[in-house]
XYZ file of C-alpha atoms in Angstrom:
83
model
C 20.242 -33.151 -27.136
C 20.545 -31.508 -23.803
C 20.042 -33.982 -20.946
C 17.202 -31.983 -19.394
C 15.341 -31.940 -22.751
C 15.628 -35.678 -23.430
C 12.331 -36.582 -21.740
C 10.534 -33.752 -23.571
C 11.646 -35.087 -26.964
C 10.725 -38.675 -26.039
C 7.293 -37.581 -24.780
C 6.689 -35.510 -27.903
C 7.594 -38.405 -30.167
C 5.130 -40.674 -28.345
C 2.132 -38.454 -29.131
C -0.464 -40.406 -31.079
C -1.726 -37.467 -33.152
C 0.862 -36.929 -35.922
C 0.000 -33.234 -36.297
C 0.402 -32.603 -32.571
C 3.596 -34.711 -32.501
C 5.142 -32.695 -35.339
C 4.081 -29.368 -33.827
C 5.609 -30.281 -30.454
C 8.844 -31.589 -31.979
C 9.231 -28.430 -34.073
C 8.748 -26.256 -30.998
C 11.311 -28.260 -29.027
C 13.829 -28.085 -31.863
C 13.397 -24.335 -32.246
C 13.819 -23.921 -28.474
C 17.272 -25.508 -28.559
C 20.264 -23.237 -27.938
C 21.378 -21.727 -31.229
C 24.581 -23.775 -31.523
C 22.656 -27.016 -30.936
C 19.974 -25.970 -33.403
C 22.509 -25.093 -36.127
C 24.413 -28.348 -35.590
C 21.203 -30.380 -35.803
C 20.147 -28.496 -38.935
C 23.495 -29.156 -40.636
C 23.560 -32.825 -39.616
C 19.952 -33.347 -40.742
C 20.716 -31.862 -44.156
C 23.763 -34.094 -44.510
C 21.873 -37.251 -43.489
C 19.090 -36.328 -45.922
C 21.683 -36.179 -48.701
C 23.079 -39.554 -47.649
C 19.566 -41.083 -47.616
C 18.810 -39.629 -51.055
C 21.740 -41.668 -52.377
C 20.682 -44.912 -50.694
C 20.577 -46.817 -53.971
C 24.363 -46.402 -54.099
C 25.349 -46.392 -50.443
C 22.617 -48.656 -48.923
C 22.032 -46.069 -46.189
C 18.271 -45.713 -46.139
C 16.700 -43.664 -43.299
C 16.205 -46.834 -41.231
C 19.898 -47.755 -41.526
C 20.936 -44.201 -40.679
C 18.724 -44.326 -37.585
C 20.356 -47.580 -36.471
C 23.841 -46.124 -36.889
C 23.315 -42.571 -35.626
C 20.408 -42.974 -33.192
C 22.423 -44.242 -30.208
C 24.986 -41.486 -30.698
C 22.537 -38.611 -31.125
C 19.838 -39.563 -28.634
C 20.977 -40.820 -25.254
C 19.233 -41.158 -21.940
C 20.223 -38.640 -19.312
C 22.016 -41.338 -17.317
C 23.775 -42.436 -20.529
C 22.750 -46.060 -19.986
C 22.487 -47.813 -23.363
C 20.209 -50.534 -21.974
C 17.414 -47.992 -21.462
C 17.355 -46.910 -25.089
């Protein structure tokens, strides 16, 4: 994500109300620049396909998050200890 949007996504994900959390995350995603939005959409569809085949590949959503999370979501200062 864009460095200046990182805090917005983290704050949105911390919302207690799941409906409000989802609404805020959707708005933030749709506000991304088009090329970021399209890349995220493509990657999400691919990872969904991978997760749907977890009985064969052992890549359940939790495992995918462990592998891809640090690459996709980084702090603005890019310090891995803050993640």
